[in-house]
Amino acid sequence: MEGTIFSLIPAILMLLLVLLTRNIYVSLGVGIIVGALFIHHFSILDSLKEIGTSFSNIFFADGAPNTGNLLLLGFLLLLGIMTAFLQASGGSRAFGQWMIHRIKTRTGSQAMTGVLGLIIFIDDYFNSLAVGQIARPLTDRHKVSRAKLAYLIDSTSAPVTVISPISSWGAYIIGIIGGLLAANEITDIRPLEAFIQMIPLNLYALGAVLLVFIVAYFKLDIGPMRTHEKRAMETGELVDPEQKNVPGDLGNKISAHTNGRIYHLLVPIIVLILATVLAMIFTGAAASGSNVTILTIFSNTNVNLSLFVGGVAAVLTALLFHLQQSKPRENLVKVIVEGLKTMLPAIYILVLAWMIGSIIGTLETGQYLAQLVNDASISSSMLPLLFFLISGFMALATGTSWGTFGIMLPIAAEVAAVTDTTMLLPSLAAVLAGSVFGDHCTPISDTTILSSTGAGSNHIDHVLTQLPYAIIVAVAASIGYLLIGLMNQVWLPLLITLLIIILISIFLSFLSKTATQKE
């Protein structure tokens, strides 16, 4: 069943179960089991071996430890410990009290979160977790639901890093583009120049960032988000009380020190940021050999090792502050244990997501979707729209935007080079945009998982509340890509895309206010 239409079934089944049951563990588990059965033609013993292999490969692959995955899991545990220390020191409470006197509205707290997402553009993982740590005390004070915070984080992580040349994503994409230009003998444009020209063509990323600030300003709470925000404002419950094991949420398990200071929160986070960025620069420069530039540094940097180094430095800083505080203070062992426990749900989901990603990779779901594009006879003017939709569905099904880049960018370049070279950059940009859109819609995306973790939101709540906003931007972007193909222009389709998002938002805001008045 590899590389056929049947390879889509495990991914589609998983997504349907997520919507019907709202249980991420059951949904992922069923997807893994069905996928393994398909791979081995329903041989139970071989399917069990496949599941075991997909699990073990997360930790050990090719006879050696899978250091990248282990370092990321280690960083998540360190983040949980750091978060517990920030609460125990009273730093989170002090920061929230200080900020609430300066940012006095819920709109302001949400807009600040969006601005932080724009500033921290180095890496999507780093963005998701760092922005969550900084913004959460303030948004909690203004009774912004954790689902809303997760949406704000997620929509300014991947969309920002995918259009930033100085980021792990940007460097990776520029590297791919360089190879594609050489392979197709395109010499009149350099890879970095091509990437810069593709930024205004990345309609979904730009639209998603715009919508974040529209949502904050117009209080645009639609679909499931309306329920979460209404509950948060009326009862102060920032997460659904029926949802247990929310990642990163300590609740009242740790008592805050009465003498907490703002620097007890800010200094560990600053140490985390500085140590991570420095480690990224160091590891990238070390791996670049003699050709050390900004692009080669971020292309070769070891993100997971850098995050782990930053996490260790931040935890040690927070520990030092904790030990310096006067008694009575929260028990040290309890702080560490509770911090570790808060990250376990995120780790469980991440491990299951990696497993189903491995299963889907073996089923060659991505290759099947890519082959559909190659086999299709379609007008060159439709290429940007086609690549946006196919890449979106591929990222949705596989849970990986980077994997989608790797598969679809070469296909888009080859098809455009053969049919119409003027559609080359629009087609490549559409692949990037579609990949981020699919990333926003799937429960098995690393970035989506880490955004809900950084916000302290239930993961399925985050996926379901973000979906309507992602669809709004995707509809507008689809129209934009259709116009790009028909008009062969850049700026007018971009402006029309953004205008459509604004008009839809105003219309939905009007409907929301009307419904509120009737209630």
C-alpha positions as a printed Julia matrix, in Angstrom:
519×3 Matrix{Float64}:
   0.0    0.0     0.0
   3.08   2.22    0.06
   2.86   5.19   -2.27
  -0.82   4.6    -3.11
  -4.07   6.33   -2.19
  -4.39   3.88    0.72
  -1.36   5.52    2.34
  -3.62   8.49    3.16
  -5.99   6.42    5.31
  -4.0    6.37    8.61
  -3.5   10.15    8.51
  -7.13  10.87    7.61
  -8.39   8.42   10.26
  -6.22  10.07   12.89
  -7.49  13.54   12.02
 -11.12  12.4    12.1
 -10.63  10.77   15.51
  -9.06  13.96   16.84
 -12.17  15.89   15.83
 -14.62  13.25   17.08
 -13.01  12.11   20.34
 -10.8   15.11   21.3
  -8.41  12.48   22.68
  -4.98  12.99   21.13
  -3.47   9.81   22.6
  -6.2    7.53   21.25
  -6.19   9.28   17.86
  -2.44   9.03   17.41
  -2.39   5.47   18.72
  -5.05   4.31   16.25
  -3.21   6.04   13.39
   0.03   4.28   14.35
  -1.61   0.84   14.61
  -3.56   1.15   11.34
  -0.49   2.46    9.52
   1.66  -0.42   10.78
  -1.0   -2.93    9.71
  -1.08  -1.38    6.23
   2.71  -1.54    5.92
   2.8   -5.26    6.74
  -0.48  -6.26    5.03
  -2.25  -6.87    8.34
   0.37  -9.23    9.78
  -0.06  -8.61   13.51
   3.41  -9.78   14.56
   5.22  -7.75   11.9
   3.02  -4.74   12.67
   3.94  -4.94   16.36
   7.62  -5.06   15.37
   7.11  -1.99   13.17
   5.51  -0.1    16.07
   8.35  -1.15   18.35
  10.94  -0.05   15.8
   9.28   3.34   15.29
   9.37   3.85   19.07
  12.95   2.69   19.61
  14.25   4.76   16.67
  13.18   7.89   18.53
  15.89   7.16   21.1
  18.36   4.92   19.23
  18.82   4.78   15.45
  21.47   2.96   13.4
  23.11   1.63   16.54
  23.67   5.05   18.1
  21.66   7.37   20.37
  19.33   9.71   18.49
  20.89  12.77   20.09
  18.65  15.31   18.35
  15.46  13.84   19.79
  17.02  13.15   23.19
  18.27  16.73   23.47
  14.85  18.15   22.57
  13.12  15.93   25.14
  15.77  16.94   27.67
  15.13  20.6    26.91
  11.4   20.17   27.49
  12.11  18.65   30.91
  14.49  21.51   31.71
  11.84  24.0    30.63
   9.36  22.4    33.02
  11.86  22.68   35.88
  12.63  26.3    35.01
   8.92  27.16   34.89
   8.45  25.6    38.33
  11.33  27.66   39.75
   9.9   30.85   38.21
   6.62  30.19   39.99
   8.2   29.08   43.28
  10.42  32.18   43.38
   7.39  34.44   42.99
   8.95  35.87   39.83
   5.97  35.01   37.61
   3.55  36.67   40.02
   5.75  39.75   40.44
   6.16  40.14   36.68
   2.41  39.81   36.13
   1.67  42.45   38.78
   4.29  44.8    37.29
   3.1   44.4    33.71
  -0.6   44.69   34.49
  -0.02  48.3    35.58
   1.68  49.06   32.24
  -0.35  47.0    29.8
  -3.85  47.52   31.13
  -6.03  45.77   28.57
  -6.53  42.25   27.27
  -5.96  43.64   23.77
  -2.61  45.04   24.81
  -1.49  41.77   26.38
  -2.37  39.86   23.21
  -0.69  42.43   20.95
   2.44  42.27   23.09
   2.52  38.5    22.6
   2.36  39.03   18.84
   5.2   41.56   18.96
   7.35  39.14   20.96
   6.69  36.51   18.3
   7.97  38.91   15.64
  11.1   39.74   17.63
  12.13  36.17   18.48
  12.54  34.95   14.89
  15.66  32.77   15.19
  13.87  29.4    15.41
  10.28  28.18   15.67
  10.9   25.85   18.63
  12.71  28.61   20.49
  10.01  31.12   19.58
   7.15  28.92   20.78
   8.65  28.18   24.17
  10.36  31.51   24.93
   7.34  33.66   23.99
   5.14  31.45   26.15
   7.37  31.91   29.18
   7.47  35.7    28.82
   3.84  36.36   27.86
   2.0   33.87   30.06
   2.19  35.8    33.37
   0.71  38.89   31.67
  -2.01  37.14   29.66
  -2.97  35.12   32.75
  -3.43  38.38   34.68
  -5.73  39.71   31.97
  -7.69  36.43   31.86
  -6.68  35.53   28.31
  -7.39  31.86   27.78
  -4.43  29.55   27.28
  -5.96  28.42   23.96
  -5.84  32.04   22.73
  -2.24  32.38   23.94
  -1.27  29.18   22.09
  -2.83  30.55   18.9
  -0.96  33.85   19.23
   2.31  31.97   19.75
   1.81  29.45   16.94
   0.82  32.08   14.39
   3.97  34.12   15.03
   6.47  31.26   15.18
   6.61  29.31   11.91
   5.07  32.19    9.86
   7.85  34.51   11.06
  10.77  32.1    10.8
   9.74  30.93    7.3
  10.15  34.5     5.93
  13.28  35.35    7.92
  16.57  34.66    6.11
  18.44  34.83    9.43
  16.78  31.84   11.04
  17.13  28.08   11.09
  14.22  27.81    8.64
  15.52  30.53    6.34
  19.0   29.04    6.15
  17.57  25.58    5.42
  15.29  26.9     2.67
  18.04  29.01    1.07
  20.25  25.92    1.0
  17.56  23.94   -0.82
  16.91  26.8    -3.26
  20.62  27.0    -4.12
  20.64  23.34   -5.13
  17.43  23.69   -7.13
  18.67  26.7    -9.09
  21.87  24.87   -9.95
  20.04  21.66  -10.9
  17.72  23.53  -13.26
  20.58  25.67  -14.66
  19.04  28.95  -13.5
  21.95  31.39  -13.18
  20.32  34.83  -13.31
  19.33  34.84   -9.63
  21.17  33.92   -6.43
  19.6   31.78   -3.67
  19.42  34.6    -1.09
  18.0   37.0    -3.67
  15.39  34.39   -4.6
  14.43  33.94   -0.95
  14.03  37.71   -0.45
  11.86  37.96   -3.57
   9.7   35.1    -2.27
   8.83  36.89    0.99
   5.9   38.95   -0.45
   4.79  35.79   -2.27
   4.42  33.87    1.0
   0.8   34.9     1.36
  -0.18  32.54    4.15
   2.69  33.51    6.46
   2.1   37.24    6.05
  -1.66  36.81    6.36
  -1.34  34.71    9.52
   0.8   37.38   11.21
  -1.66  40.1    10.2
  -4.6   38.11   11.56
  -2.92  37.8    14.98
  -3.11  41.56   15.47
  -6.6   41.77   13.96
  -7.78  39.11   16.41
  -6.26  41.07   19.3
  -7.68  44.44   18.22
 -11.17  43.35   17.15
 -11.52  40.73   19.9
 -12.22  38.25   17.12
 -13.15  35.1    19.03
 -14.79  32.65   16.65
 -15.65  28.97   16.77
 -14.33  27.05   19.81
 -12.13  30.02   20.76
 -15.25  31.95   21.74
 -16.09  29.34   24.39
 -12.58  29.41   25.87
 -12.39  33.2    25.98
 -15.87  33.58   27.46
 -15.08  31.08   30.22
 -11.75  32.78   30.96
 -13.33  36.22   31.26
 -16.36  35.13   33.29
 -14.84  32.53   35.61
 -11.09  33.09   35.43
 -10.56  29.47   34.32
  -7.89  29.78   31.64
  -8.07  26.12   30.59
 -11.03  23.78   30.28
 -11.5   22.38   33.82
 -12.46  19.02   32.29
  -9.06  18.72   30.59
  -6.36  17.15   32.74
  -2.59  16.95   32.29
  -2.21  20.29   30.54
   1.45  20.7    29.49
   3.37  23.38   31.34
   0.51  24.2    33.72
   1.44  23.99   37.4
  -1.88  25.27   38.69
  -1.68  25.66   42.49
   0.77  22.79   42.98
   3.65  25.11   43.9
   3.4   28.02   46.32
   4.9   31.34   45.19
   7.44  32.98   47.49
   6.07  36.13   49.08
   9.27  38.07   48.37
   9.41  37.4    44.64
  10.99  39.98   42.36
  10.66  40.66   38.64
  14.27  39.71   38.0
  13.56  36.23   39.35
  11.6   35.68   36.11
  13.39  37.93   33.64
  17.0   36.96   34.35
  16.54  33.17   33.8
  14.64  33.88   30.57
  17.32  36.32   29.37
  19.96  33.7    30.22
  17.93  31.13   28.25
  17.77  33.42   25.2
  21.42  34.51   25.28
  22.81  31.03   25.99
  20.69  29.48   23.25
  21.59  32.07   20.61
  25.29  31.92   21.51
  25.2   28.12   21.34
  23.48  28.3    17.95
  26.18  30.65   16.65
  28.99  28.52   18.1
  27.67  25.17   16.81
  26.83  26.68   13.42
  30.26  28.27   13.05
  31.99  25.06   14.13
  30.07  23.05   11.54
  30.64  25.59    8.74
  34.36  24.93    8.41
  36.26  27.72    6.68
  33.14  29.21    5.06
  31.67  31.03    8.06
  28.87  33.47    7.23
  25.57  34.35    8.87
  23.75  32.03    6.46
  26.13  29.08    6.9
  25.98  29.5    10.68
  22.18  29.23   10.78
  22.19  26.56    8.09
  24.52  24.31   10.08
  23.56  25.18   13.64
  22.53  22.42   16.03
  19.21  23.81   17.28
  18.38  21.01   19.72
  21.85  21.06   21.34
  21.64  24.85   21.6
  18.23  24.67   23.26
  19.54  22.1    25.74
  22.55  24.26   26.6
  20.28  27.28   27.06
  17.91  25.22   29.21
  20.71  24.05   31.51
  22.0   27.61   31.93
  18.5   28.94   32.68
  17.7   26.2    35.21
  20.98  26.77   37.05
  20.25  30.5    37.19
  16.73  29.93   38.5
  18.05  27.38   41.02
  20.57  29.91   42.32
  17.82  32.48   42.87
  15.7   29.89   44.64
  18.49  28.93   47.04
  19.19  32.58   47.83
  15.63  33.29   48.94
  14.76  33.42   52.6
  12.8   30.68   54.3
  10.08  29.53   54.18
  10.5   28.58   50.54
   9.06  25.72   48.5
  10.81  22.36   48.86
  13.54  22.01   46.22
  12.75  18.39   45.33
   9.03  19.17   45.02
   9.75  22.06   42.64
  11.86  19.85   40.37
   9.43  16.92   40.43
   6.38  19.07   39.73
   8.24  20.84   36.94
   9.14  17.53   35.32
   5.57  16.25   35.64
   4.13  19.27   33.81
   6.12  18.39   30.69
   5.17  14.72   30.52
   1.94  15.27   28.5
   3.89  17.23   25.88
   6.54  14.52   25.72
   3.94  11.76   25.34
   2.3   13.62   22.44
   5.65  14.4    20.82
   6.79  10.78   20.99
   3.5    9.56   19.47
   3.72  12.25   16.78
   7.25  11.12   15.89
   6.05   7.51   15.73
   3.17   8.23   13.37
   5.49  10.45   11.32
   7.78   7.45   10.89
   4.85   5.22    9.94
   3.52   7.74    7.42
   7.02   8.14    5.99
   7.27   4.37    5.44
   3.86   4.41    3.76
   5.25   7.11    1.4
   2.2    9.33    1.86
   4.2   12.41    0.85
   5.58  10.74   -2.26
   2.06   9.73   -3.33
   0.8   13.31   -3.04
   3.88  14.57   -4.88
   3.29  12.11   -7.71
  -0.23  13.49   -8.13
   1.32  16.85   -8.98
   3.76  15.34  -11.45
   1.01  13.4   -13.2
  -1.42  16.32  -13.4
  -1.8   18.15  -16.7
  -2.6   21.69  -15.61
  -2.15  25.24  -16.85
   0.99  26.98  -15.6
  -1.15  29.8   -14.21
  -2.65  27.32  -11.74
   0.72  26.1   -10.41
   0.98  28.42   -7.35
  -2.54  27.52   -6.18
  -1.95  23.81   -6.84
   1.33  23.72   -4.93
  -0.19  25.65   -2.03
  -3.06  23.18   -1.67
  -0.98  20.01   -2.15
   1.74  21.2     0.25
  -0.9   22.14    2.8
  -2.49  18.72    2.7
   0.91  17.0     2.76
   2.02  18.9     5.88
  -1.39  18.23    7.45
  -1.07  14.49    6.81
   2.62  14.06    7.64
   2.98  16.62   10.43
   6.21  18.05    9.07
   6.68  21.3     7.2
  10.41  20.67    6.72
   9.69  17.25    5.24
   7.17  18.87    2.91
   9.8   21.43    1.89
  12.22  18.63    1.07
   9.71  16.77   -1.1
   7.73  19.56   -2.75
  10.3   22.3    -3.41
  12.27  20.16   -5.94
   9.02  19.13   -7.65
   7.77  22.72   -7.81
  11.11  23.9    -9.24
  11.2   21.15  -11.86
   7.58  21.62  -12.99
   7.88  25.42  -13.15
  11.24  25.28  -14.98
   9.74  23.03  -17.64
   6.36  24.75  -18.05
   6.83  28.47  -17.21
   9.91  29.92  -15.48
   7.96  33.03  -14.44
   6.01  30.76  -12.08
   9.19  29.42  -10.42
   9.38  31.74   -7.39
   5.58  31.91   -6.89
   5.45  28.09   -6.92
   8.32  27.76   -4.43
   6.73  30.39   -2.17
   3.39  28.58   -2.41
   5.06  25.38   -1.19
   6.44  27.23    1.85
   3.07  28.84    2.56
   1.11  25.61    2.17
   3.53  23.76    4.44
   3.01  26.29    7.24
  -0.77  26.16    6.73
  -0.79  22.37    7.05
   1.52  22.68   10.05
  -1.07  24.91   11.76
  -3.9   22.44   11.17
  -2.35  19.15   12.23
  -2.12  17.85   15.8
   1.15  16.02   15.04
   3.28  19.04   14.12
   6.25  19.7    16.42
   5.59  23.44   16.33
   1.9   23.02   17.2
   2.78  20.71   20.1
   5.42  23.11   21.44
   3.12  26.13   21.04
   0.47  24.5    23.23
   3.26  23.52   25.65
   4.66  27.04   25.81
   1.18  28.44   26.43
   0.18  25.79   28.96
  -2.83  24.88   26.81
  -4.49  21.55   26.21
  -3.11  20.41   22.87
  -6.38  19.46   21.18
  -7.99  22.69   22.42
  -5.18  24.56   20.68
  -5.56  22.67   17.4
  -9.34  23.07   17.26
  -9.37  26.75   18.28
  -6.62  27.66   15.79
  -8.23  25.85   12.85
 -10.87  28.52   11.94
  -8.22  31.25   11.85
  -5.9   29.12    9.72
  -8.75  28.44    7.28
  -9.55  32.16    6.99
  -5.98  32.92    5.96
  -5.78  29.87    3.68
  -8.94  30.88    1.79
  -7.56  34.38    1.25
  -4.14  32.99    0.27
  -5.74  30.6    -2.23
  -7.42  33.51   -3.97
  -4.12  35.37   -3.9
  -2.22  32.48   -5.5
  -4.87  32.18   -8.19
  -4.42  35.88   -8.94
  -0.62  35.56   -8.97
  -0.88  32.85  -11.61
  -3.39  34.76  -13.73
  -1.86  38.25  -13.38
   1.82  37.34  -12.99
   2.13  40.11  -10.38
   3.3   40.18   -6.77
   2.09  43.18   -4.81
  -1.5   43.48   -6.01
  -2.37  39.83   -5.16
  -0.67  40.32   -1.77
  -2.71  43.44   -1.05
  -5.91  41.7    -2.16
  -5.12  38.72    0.08
  -4.58  40.94    3.1
  -7.69  42.97    2.28
  -9.78  39.78    2.11
  -8.51  38.76    5.54
  -9.41  42.18    6.94
 -12.9   42.13    5.41
 -13.63  38.58    6.6
 -12.43  39.56   10.09
 -14.64  42.65   10.2
 -17.64  40.61    9.06
 -17.03  37.86   11.62
 -16.43  40.45   14.34
 -19.81  42.01   13.54
 -21.51  38.61   13.72
 -19.75  37.86   17.01
 -20.86  41.14   18.58
 -24.43  40.58   17.36
 -24.47  37.11   18.92
 -23.1   38.52   22.18
 -25.83  41.16   22.33
 -28.51  38.52   21.82
 -27.07  36.47   24.68
